[in-house]
CSV table of C-alpha atoms in Angstrom, one decimal:
chain,number,residue,atom,x,y,z
A,1,MET,CA,29.1,62.7,71.6
A,2,GLN,CA,25.2,63.1,72.0
A,3,PRO,CA,23.5,62.7,68.5
A,4,LYS,CA,21.8,65.7,67.3
A,5,LEU,CA,18.1,65.9,66.9
A,6,TYR,CA,16.4,67.4,63.8
A,7,ILE,CA,12.7,67.4,62.8
A,8,GLY,CA,12.2,67.2,58.8
A,9,ILE,CA,8.6,68.3,57.5
A,10,MET,CA,7.5,67.4,54.1
A,11,SER,CA,4.0,68.2,52.4
A,12,GLY,CA,4.5,67.3,48.6
A,13,THR,CA,2.5,67.6,45.6
A,14,SER,CA,0.0,64.9,46.3
A,15,LEU,CA,-1.6,67.4,49.3
A,16,ASP,CA,-2.4,64.3,51.3
A,17,GLY,CA,-1.2,66.0,54.4
A,18,ILE,CA,2.2,66.7,56.4
A,19,ASP,CA,4.8,64.2,57.1
A,20,LEU,CA,6.9,64.8,60.1
A,21,VAL,CA,9.8,63.1,61.5
A,22,LEU,CA,12.3,63.3,64.4
A,23,VAL,CA,15.6,62.2,63.3
A,24,SER,CA,18.8,61.4,65.1
A,25,PHE,CA,21.9,62.0,63.5
A,26,ASN,CA,25.3,60.7,65.0
A,27,SER,CA,27.3,60.8,62.0
A,28,PRO,CA,27.2,59.0,59.5
A,29,LYS,CA,24.3,57.3,60.9
A,30,LEU,CA,20.8,58.2,61.3
A,31,SER,CA,18.0,56.8,63.3
A,32,LEU,CA,14.2,57.7,62.7
A,33,LEU,CA,12.9,58.0,66.2
A,34,CYS,CA,9.2,58.9,65.5
A,35,SER,CA,7.0,59.8,62.6
A,36,LYS,CA,3.4,61.1,62.2
A,37,LEU,CA,1.0,62.1,59.4
A,38,VAL,CA,-1.0,65.5,59.8
A,39,PRO,CA,-3.9,65.6,57.3
A,40,PHE,CA,-4.8,69.1,56.0
A,41,PRO,CA,-7.8,70.6,56.4
A,42,ALA,CA,-10.4,70.3,53.7
A,43,SER,CA,-10.5,74.1,53.5
A,44,LEU,CA,-6.6,74.3,53.1
A,45,GLN,CA,-6.3,71.5,51.0
A,46,GLY,CA,-8.6,72.8,48.6
A,47,GLU,CA,-7.2,76.1,48.5
A,48,LEU,CA,-3.7,74.7,47.9
A,49,ARG,CA,-5.0,72.9,44.8
A,50,LEU,CA,-6.3,75.7,43.5
A,51,LEU,CA,-3.3,77.7,44.0
A,52,ALA,CA,-1.2,74.9,42.6
A,53,GLU,CA,-2.6,76.2,39.3
A,54,PRO,CA,-2.6,80.0,37.8
A,55,GLY,CA,-5.8,81.8,39.3
A,56,ASN,CA,-7.4,85.0,40.1
A,57,ASN,CA,-6.2,87.1,43.0
A,58,GLU,CA,-3.3,84.8,44.1
A,59,VAL,CA,-1.4,87.0,46.2
A,60,GLU,CA,-4.2,88.3,48.6
A,61,ARG,CA,-5.2,84.4,49.0
A,62,ILE,CA,-1.5,83.3,49.6
A,63,GLY,CA,-1.0,85.3,52.5
A,64,PRO,CA,-3.2,83.6,54.7
A,65,VAL,CA,-2.5,80.2,53.3
A,66,GLU,CA,1.2,80.8,54.3
A,67,ASN,CA,0.2,81.4,57.9
A,68,GLN,CA,-2.4,78.7,58.1
A,69,LEU,CA,0.5,76.1,56.7
A,70,ALA,CA,2.8,77.4,59.3
A,71,GLU,CA,0.2,76.8,62.3
A,72,CYS,CA,-0.4,73.3,60.8
A,73,TYR,CA,3.3,72.4,60.8
A,74,ALA,CA,3.6,73.9,64.4
A,75,ILE,CA,0.8,71.5,65.5
A,76,GLY,CA,2.5,68.6,63.7
A,77,VAL,CA,5.7,69.3,65.8
A,78,GLN,CA,3.9,69.6,68.9
A,79,GLN,CA,1.9,66.7,68.5
A,80,LEU,CA,5.4,64.9,67.3
A,81,LEU,CA,7.5,65.8,70.2
A,82,LYS,CA,4.6,64.7,72.7
A,83,GLN,CA,4.5,61.4,71.0
A,84,ALA,CA,8.2,61.0,71.1
A,85,ASN,CA,8.5,62.8,74.6
A,86,TYR,CA,11.1,65.3,74.0
A,87,GLN,CA,11.3,69.1,74.5
A,88,PRO,CA,11.5,72.0,72.2
A,89,GLU,CA,14.9,73.0,73.3
A,90,GLN,CA,16.2,69.3,72.6
A,91,ILE,CA,15.7,69.6,68.9
A,92,SER,CA,18.7,71.5,66.6
A,93,ALA,CA,16.4,72.5,64.1
A,94,ILE,CA,13.6,71.8,61.8
A,95,GLY,CA,14.1,71.2,58.1
A,96,CYS,CA,11.0,72.6,56.2
A,97,HIS,CA,10.2,72.1,52.7
A,98,GLY,CA,7.2,74.2,52.6
A,99,GLN,CA,4.3,73.5,50.1
A,100,THR,CA,5.2,74.0,46.2
A,101,ILE,CA,2.7,76.2,44.4
A,102,ARG,CA,4.7,76.9,41.3
A,103,HIS,CA,7.8,75.7,39.7
A,104,ARG,CA,8.9,77.4,36.6
A,105,PRO,CA,12.7,76.1,36.1
A,106,SER,CA,12.9,76.7,32.2
A,107,GLN,CA,11.6,80.2,32.0
A,108,PRO,CA,13.8,83.0,30.9
A,109,GLN,CA,13.8,84.1,34.7
A,110,PRO,CA,13.4,80.7,36.3
A,111,PHE,CA,11.5,80.6,39.7
A,112,THR,CA,9.9,78.3,42.4
A,113,VAL,CA,7.7,79.1,45.2
A,114,GLN,CA,7.4,77.2,48.1
A,115,LEU,CA,4.7,78.4,50.9
A,116,GLY,CA,4.7,78.5,54.5
A,117,ASN,CA,5.7,81.4,56.8
A,118,MET,CA,8.8,79.9,58.5
A,119,HIS,CA,9.4,83.1,60.8
A,120,LEU,CA,5.6,82.0,62.2
A,121,LEU,CA,6.8,78.2,62.5
A,122,ALA,CA,9.5,79.1,64.3
A,123,ALA,CA,7.8,81.4,66.7
A,124,LEU,CA,4.9,78.8,67.3
A,125,THR,CA,7.7,76.2,68.1
A,126,GLY,CA,10.7,78.0,70.0
A,127,ILE,CA,12.9,75.9,67.4
A,128,ARG,CA,15.1,77.0,64.6
A,129,VAL,CA,13.7,76.4,61.0
A,130,ILE,CA,15.8,75.6,58.2
A,131,ALA,CA,13.7,76.1,54.9
A,132,ASP,CA,14.0,77.7,51.4
A,133,PHE,CA,16.2,74.9,50.0
A,134,ARG,CA,15.4,75.0,46.4
A,135,ARG,CA,16.5,78.9,45.1
A,136,LYS,CA,20.3,78.9,46.3
A,137,ASP,CA,20.6,76.1,43.2
A,138,MET,CA,18.6,77.8,41.1
A,139,ALA,CA,20.7,81.0,41.7
A,140,TYR,CA,23.5,78.9,40.4
A,141,GLY,CA,21.8,77.8,37.4
A,142,GLY,CA,20.2,74.7,38.6
A,143,GLN,CA,16.4,73.1,38.3
A,144,GLY,CA,16.3,73.5,42.0
A,145,ALA,CA,14.9,70.0,41.9
A,146,PRO,CA,14.9,67.1,42.8
A,147,LEU,CA,16.4,67.8,46.0
A,148,VAL,CA,16.7,64.3,47.6
A,149,PRO,CA,19.1,62.7,45.4
A,150,ALA,CA,21.9,63.8,47.9
A,151,PHE,CA,20.2,62.3,50.8
A,152,HIS,CA,19.7,59.0,48.6
A,153,GLN,CA,23.1,58.9,47.5
A,154,ALA,CA,24.2,59.1,51.3
A,155,VAL,CA,21.9,56.4,52.5
A,156,PHE,CA,21.2,54.1,49.9
A,157,ALA,CA,24.1,53.9,47.5
A,158,LYS,CA,26.8,51.3,47.5
A,159,LEU,CA,29.9,51.2,45.4
A,160,GLY,CA,30.0,48.4,43.0
A,161,GLN,CA,26.1,48.7,42.4
A,162,ASN,CA,23.8,50.2,40.3
A,163,ARG,CA,20.8,51.3,42.4
A,164,ALA,CA,18.0,53.4,41.7
A,165,VAL,CA,15.8,55.2,44.2
A,166,VAL,CA,12.1,56.4,42.8
A,167,ASN,CA,9.9,58.8,44.7
A,168,ILE,CA,6.5,58.4,43.7
A,169,GLY,CA,4.3,61.3,45.4
A,170,GLY,CA,1.9,63.5,43.2
A,171,ILE,CA,5.4,63.8,40.7
A,172,ALA,CA,7.6,61.1,40.4
A,173,ASN,CA,11.5,61.8,40.7
A,174,ILE,CA,14.3,59.4,40.6
A,175,SER,CA,18.0,59.1,41.8
A,176,LEU,CA,20.4,57.2,39.9
A,177,LEU,CA,23.1,55.6,42.3
A,178,ASN,CA,25.9,54.4,40.1
A,179,ALA,CA,28.1,52.0,40.6
A,180,ASP,CA,31.2,54.2,40.5
A,181,GLY,CA,29.9,56.4,43.2
A,182,THR,CA,28.3,58.8,41.0
A,183,THR,CA,24.7,60.0,41.1
A,184,THR,CA,22.3,61.6,38.7
A,185,GLY,CA,18.3,62.0,38.5
A,186,TYR,CA,15.5,64.0,37.7
A,187,ASP,CA,11.5,64.3,37.6
A,188,THR,CA,10.4,61.8,35.7
A,189,GLY,CA,6.7,63.4,35.2
A,190,PRO,CA,3.2,62.4,37.0
A,191,GLY,CA,3.3,60.0,40.0
A,192,ASN,CA,0.0,59.9,41.3
A,193,CYS,CA,-1.4,63.5,40.6
A,194,LEU,CA,-3.1,62.4,37.7
A,195,MET,CA,-4.3,59.0,39.0
A,196,ASP,CA,-5.5,60.9,42.3
A,197,ASP,CA,-7.3,63.6,39.9
A,198,TRP,CA,-8.9,61.2,38.0
A,199,VAL,CA,-10.5,59.0,40.6
A,200,SER,CA,-11.7,62.1,42.8
A,201,LEU,CA,-13.5,63.3,39.5
A,202,HIS,CA,-14.9,59.8,38.5
A,203,ARG,CA,-15.5,58.1,42.2
A,204,GLN,CA,-15.0,61.3,44.5
A,205,LEU,CA,-12.1,59.6,46.3
A,206,PRO,CA,-8.8,61.2,47.2
A,207,PHE,CA,-7.0,58.7,45.7
A,208,ASP,CA,-7.0,54.8,44.0
A,209,LYS,CA,-6.8,52.7,47.3
A,210,ASP,CA,-5.0,49.7,46.6
A,211,GLY,CA,-5.4,50.5,42.7
A,212,ALA,CA,-9.2,49.3,42.8
A,213,PHE,CA,-10.0,51.9,40.2
A,214,SER,CA,-7.2,50.9,37.8
A,215,ALA,CA,-7.7,47.3,38.2
A,216,GLU,CA,-11.4,47.9,36.7
A,217,GLY,CA,-9.9,49.1,33.8
A,218,LYS,CA,-8.3,47.9,30.6
A,219,LEU,CA,-5.2,49.6,29.0
A,220,LEU,CA,-5.7,52.1,26.1
A,221,PRO,CA,-2.4,51.9,24.0
A,222,ASP,CA,-3.4,54.7,21.7
A,223,LEU,CA,-3.9,56.9,24.7
A,224,LEU,CA,-0.8,55.8,26.3
A,225,GLN,CA,1.3,56.4,23.5
A,226,HIS,CA,-0.3,59.9,23.0
A,227,LEU,CA,0.5,61.1,26.7
A,228,LEU,CA,4.1,60.0,26.3
A,229,GLU,CA,4.6,62.3,23.3
A,230,ASP,CA,4.3,65.1,25.5
A,231,ASN,CA,7.3,67.3,25.0
A,232,TYR,CA,8.6,67.1,28.8
A,233,PHE,CA,9.6,63.4,27.8
A,234,GLN,CA,11.8,64.7,24.9
A,235,GLN,CA,13.7,67.0,27.0
A,236,SER,CA,16.9,65.9,28.2
A,237,ALA,CA,17.9,65.9,32.0
A,238,PRO,CA,18.3,68.0,33.7
A,239,LYS,CA,14.8,68.8,34.3
A,240,SER,CA,12.0,69.2,36.7
A,241,THR,CA,8.2,69.4,36.8
A,242,GLY,CA,5.0,70.1,38.8
A,243,ARG,CA,1.1,70.2,39.5
A,244,GLU,CA,1.4,73.5,37.4
A,245,TYR,CA,1.8,71.6,34.5
A,246,PHE,CA,0.6,67.9,34.8
A,247,HIS,CA,-3.1,68.6,35.9
A,248,LEU,CA,-6.5,67.4,35.0
A,249,GLY,CA,-6.9,70.2,32.1
A,250,TRP,CA,-3.7,68.6,30.9
A,251,LEU,CA,-5.2,65.2,30.6
A,252,GLN,CA,-8.6,66.2,29.4
A,253,GLN,CA,-7.1,68.1,26.7
A,254,ARG,CA,-5.8,64.5,25.5
A,255,LEU,CA,-8.7,62.8,25.7
A,256,SER,CA,-11.6,62.0,23.2
A,257,GLY,CA,-14.2,61.9,25.7
A,258,GLN,CA,-15.2,58.6,24.5
A,259,GLU,CA,-13.4,56.6,26.9
A,260,ALA,CA,-14.4,54.8,29.7
A,261,ALA,CA,-13.1,56.2,33.2
A,262,ALA,CA,-11.8,52.9,34.4
A,263,ASP,CA,-9.8,52.4,31.4
A,264,VAL,CA,-8.4,55.8,31.7
A,265,GLN,CA,-7.3,55.0,35.3
A,266,ARG,CA,-5.6,51.9,34.1
A,267,THR,CA,-3.8,53.6,31.4
A,268,LEU,CA,-2.8,56.7,34.0
A,269,CYS,CA,-1.0,54.1,36.0
A,270,ARG,CA,0.8,52.5,32.8
A,271,PHE,CA,1.7,56.0,32.1
A,272,THR,CA,3.3,56.5,35.3
A,273,ALA,CA,5.3,53.5,35.3
A,274,THR,CA,6.3,53.7,31.8
A,275,SER,CA,7.7,57.0,32.3
A,276,ILE,CA,9.4,55.9,35.2
A,277,ALA,CA,10.7,52.9,33.6
A,278,LYS,CA,12.1,54.7,30.3
A,279,ALA,CA,14.4,56.9,32.6
A,280,LEU,CA,15.8,54.2,34.2
A,281,GLN,CA,16.8,52.3,31.2
A,282,ARG,CA,20.5,51.5,31.7
A,283,PRO,CA,22.6,48.4,31.8
A,284,ASN,CA,23.2,46.8,34.9
A,285,LEU,CA,20.6,48.1,37.0
A,286,THR,CA,20.1,45.8,39.7
A,287,GLU,CA,18.0,47.1,42.7
A,288,VAL,CA,15.0,49.7,42.3
A,289,TYR,CA,13.7,51.2,45.6
A,290,ILE,CA,10.4,52.7,45.8
A,291,CYS,CA,9.2,55.4,48.5
A,292,GLY,CA,5.9,57.5,48.3
A,293,GLY,CA,2.5,56.8,48.2
A,294,GLY,CA,3.0,55.1,44.8
A,295,VAL,CA,4.5,51.9,46.8
A,296,TYR,CA,0.8,51.0,48.0
A,297,HIS,CA,-0.6,51.0,44.6
A,298,PRO,CA,-0.1,47.1,43.5
A,299,LEU,CA,-0.7,47.3,40.1
A,300,LEU,CA,1.7,50.4,39.6
A,301,MET,CA,4.7,48.0,41.4
A,302,ALA,CA,3.6,45.5,39.1
A,303,ASP,CA,3.9,47.4,35.7
A,304,LEU,CA,7.3,48.8,37.3
A,305,GLN,CA,8.7,45.5,37.9
A,306,GLN,CA,7.4,44.1,34.6
A,307,LEU,CA,9.0,47.1,32.7
A,308,LEU,CA,12.1,47.0,34.5
A,309,GLY,CA,12.9,43.4,34.9
A,310,PRO,CA,15.3,41.5,35.7
A,311,ALA,CA,16.1,44.5,38.0
A,312,THR,CA,14.1,43.9,41.3
A,313,VAL,CA,11.7,46.6,42.3
A,314,GLN,CA,10.9,46.5,46.0
A,315,SER,CA,10.0,49.0,48.8
A,316,SER,CA,12.5,51.2,50.0
A,317,SER,CA,11.5,49.6,53.5
A,318,VAL,CA,14.1,46.6,52.3
A,319,ALA,CA,16.8,49.0,52.8
A,320,GLY,CA,16.0,50.1,56.2
A,321,ILE,CA,13.8,53.2,55.7
A,322,GLU,CA,10.0,53.1,55.3
A,323,PRO,CA,8.4,54.7,52.4
A,324,ASP,CA,6.3,56.9,53.8
A,325,TRP,CA,9.0,59.2,55.7
A,326,VAL,CA,12.0,58.8,53.3
A,327,GLU,CA,11.4,62.5,51.9
A,328,ALA,CA,10.6,64.0,55.5
A,329,ILE,CA,13.8,62.3,56.5
A,330,ALA,CA,15.6,63.7,53.6
A,331,PHE,CA,14.7,67.6,54.9
A,332,ALA,CA,16.0,66.8,58.2
A,333,TRP,CA,19.1,65.6,56.8
A,334,LEU,CA,19.1,68.9,54.7
A,335,ALA,CA,18.7,70.5,57.9
A,336,GLN,CA,21.5,68.7,59.4
A,337,ALA,CA,23.6,69.4,56.2
A,338,PHE,CA,23.1,73.2,56.3
A,339,ASP,CA,24.2,73.2,60.1
A,340,ARG,CA,27.7,71.4,58.9
A,341,GLN,CA,27.8,73.5,55.9
A,342,LEU,CA,27.6,70.6,53.6
A,343,PRO,CA,26.8,70.7,50.1
A,344,GLY,CA,22.8,69.8,49.8
A,345,ASN,CA,22.5,69.6,45.9
A,346,VAL,CA,24.1,67.4,43.0
A,347,PRO,CA,25.2,69.5,40.0
A,348,ALA,CA,24.8,66.4,38.0
A,349,VAL,CA,21.2,66.2,39.0
A,350,THR,CA,20.0,69.8,39.0
A,351,GLY,CA,22.2,71.5,36.4
A,352,ALA,CA,23.9,74.0,39.0
A,353,ARG,CA,27.4,75.4,38.0
A,354,LYS,CA,28.4,74.1,41.6
A,355,ALA,CA,27.4,72.1,44.8
A,356,CYS,CA,26.0,74.6,47.3
A,357,VAL,CA,24.7,74.6,51.0
A,358,LEU,CA,21.2,74.9,50.7
A,359,GLY,CA,19.0,76.4,52.9
A,360,VAL,CA,18.0,79.9,54.9
A,361,GLU,CA,17.8,80.0,58.7
A,362,TYR,CA,14.9,81.4,60.8
A,363,ARG,CA,15.1,82.0,64.4
A,364,PRO,CA,12.8,82.0,66.9
């Protein structure tokens, strides 16, 4: 039987660009055939950052942004196919997450918003698109996030071993892959988002490359404790969050103004590590796989290893999937799960009343 080909597209809360992958599925195995990062145009990136927080005239601003996103996604798909030497008609579908600008799962009327004109993406590429993965889970009482644990379970779990997968993008989320075959998980809080915002404010850099800014500073224990006292960390799972909650304004409200900028950056690094480690505290945890941009922050990885030892903390590449592409592959996987009518959520993770087939189809 010929393997089926799917494209996965992910643009996350770090807002660093669009991750695209071409994946071959020959059930139950998958192979990554090609991958590509397409940076956001600066104007689009800036508009997405503004839309991630409440602002003025959002509806008028969202319309053009949705179309611009679809155009950027389509350009990425075309470049990916050219690089891999495949034609659109050879692709079963595109699984596209869209760009989250608001995630409010705990309100009286819960909702989530992912931007991207998927009809336009299908028209521009000539390929079916599967998108809108979160709202079906929310319709059944779930948080709609995190969505990747079902994929993590399929590719990283091993019976008899307690493993964890941690994605450290703008927001960090965990999947606990238990020895008995069950899976749980949730968003732990900020991943890179506060560190990115702080280094951007003080060094005009998009992120803390190699953790250099963090390494200049010293830990501020009182600030760390103050940050960890936020109500989000006291809530029990299932829970999820986003940039609309953890943003630069949230941080600045908790500062005295007397702190050295590098000391704040060092403390934010430890804050991310501590919030993740607290979520992973359980007996007999043996292996922790890290994916997302946080894997390239040496001090963050060292903090995690210190806090989680004796479990080993290492890149997901050790388990066979490069950390940059795990989430994009997950959305290719969710698209093929939609086509096979297999559940894409884990109710123990999201709190949904039942396992559901996730996604909506958009045809060219």
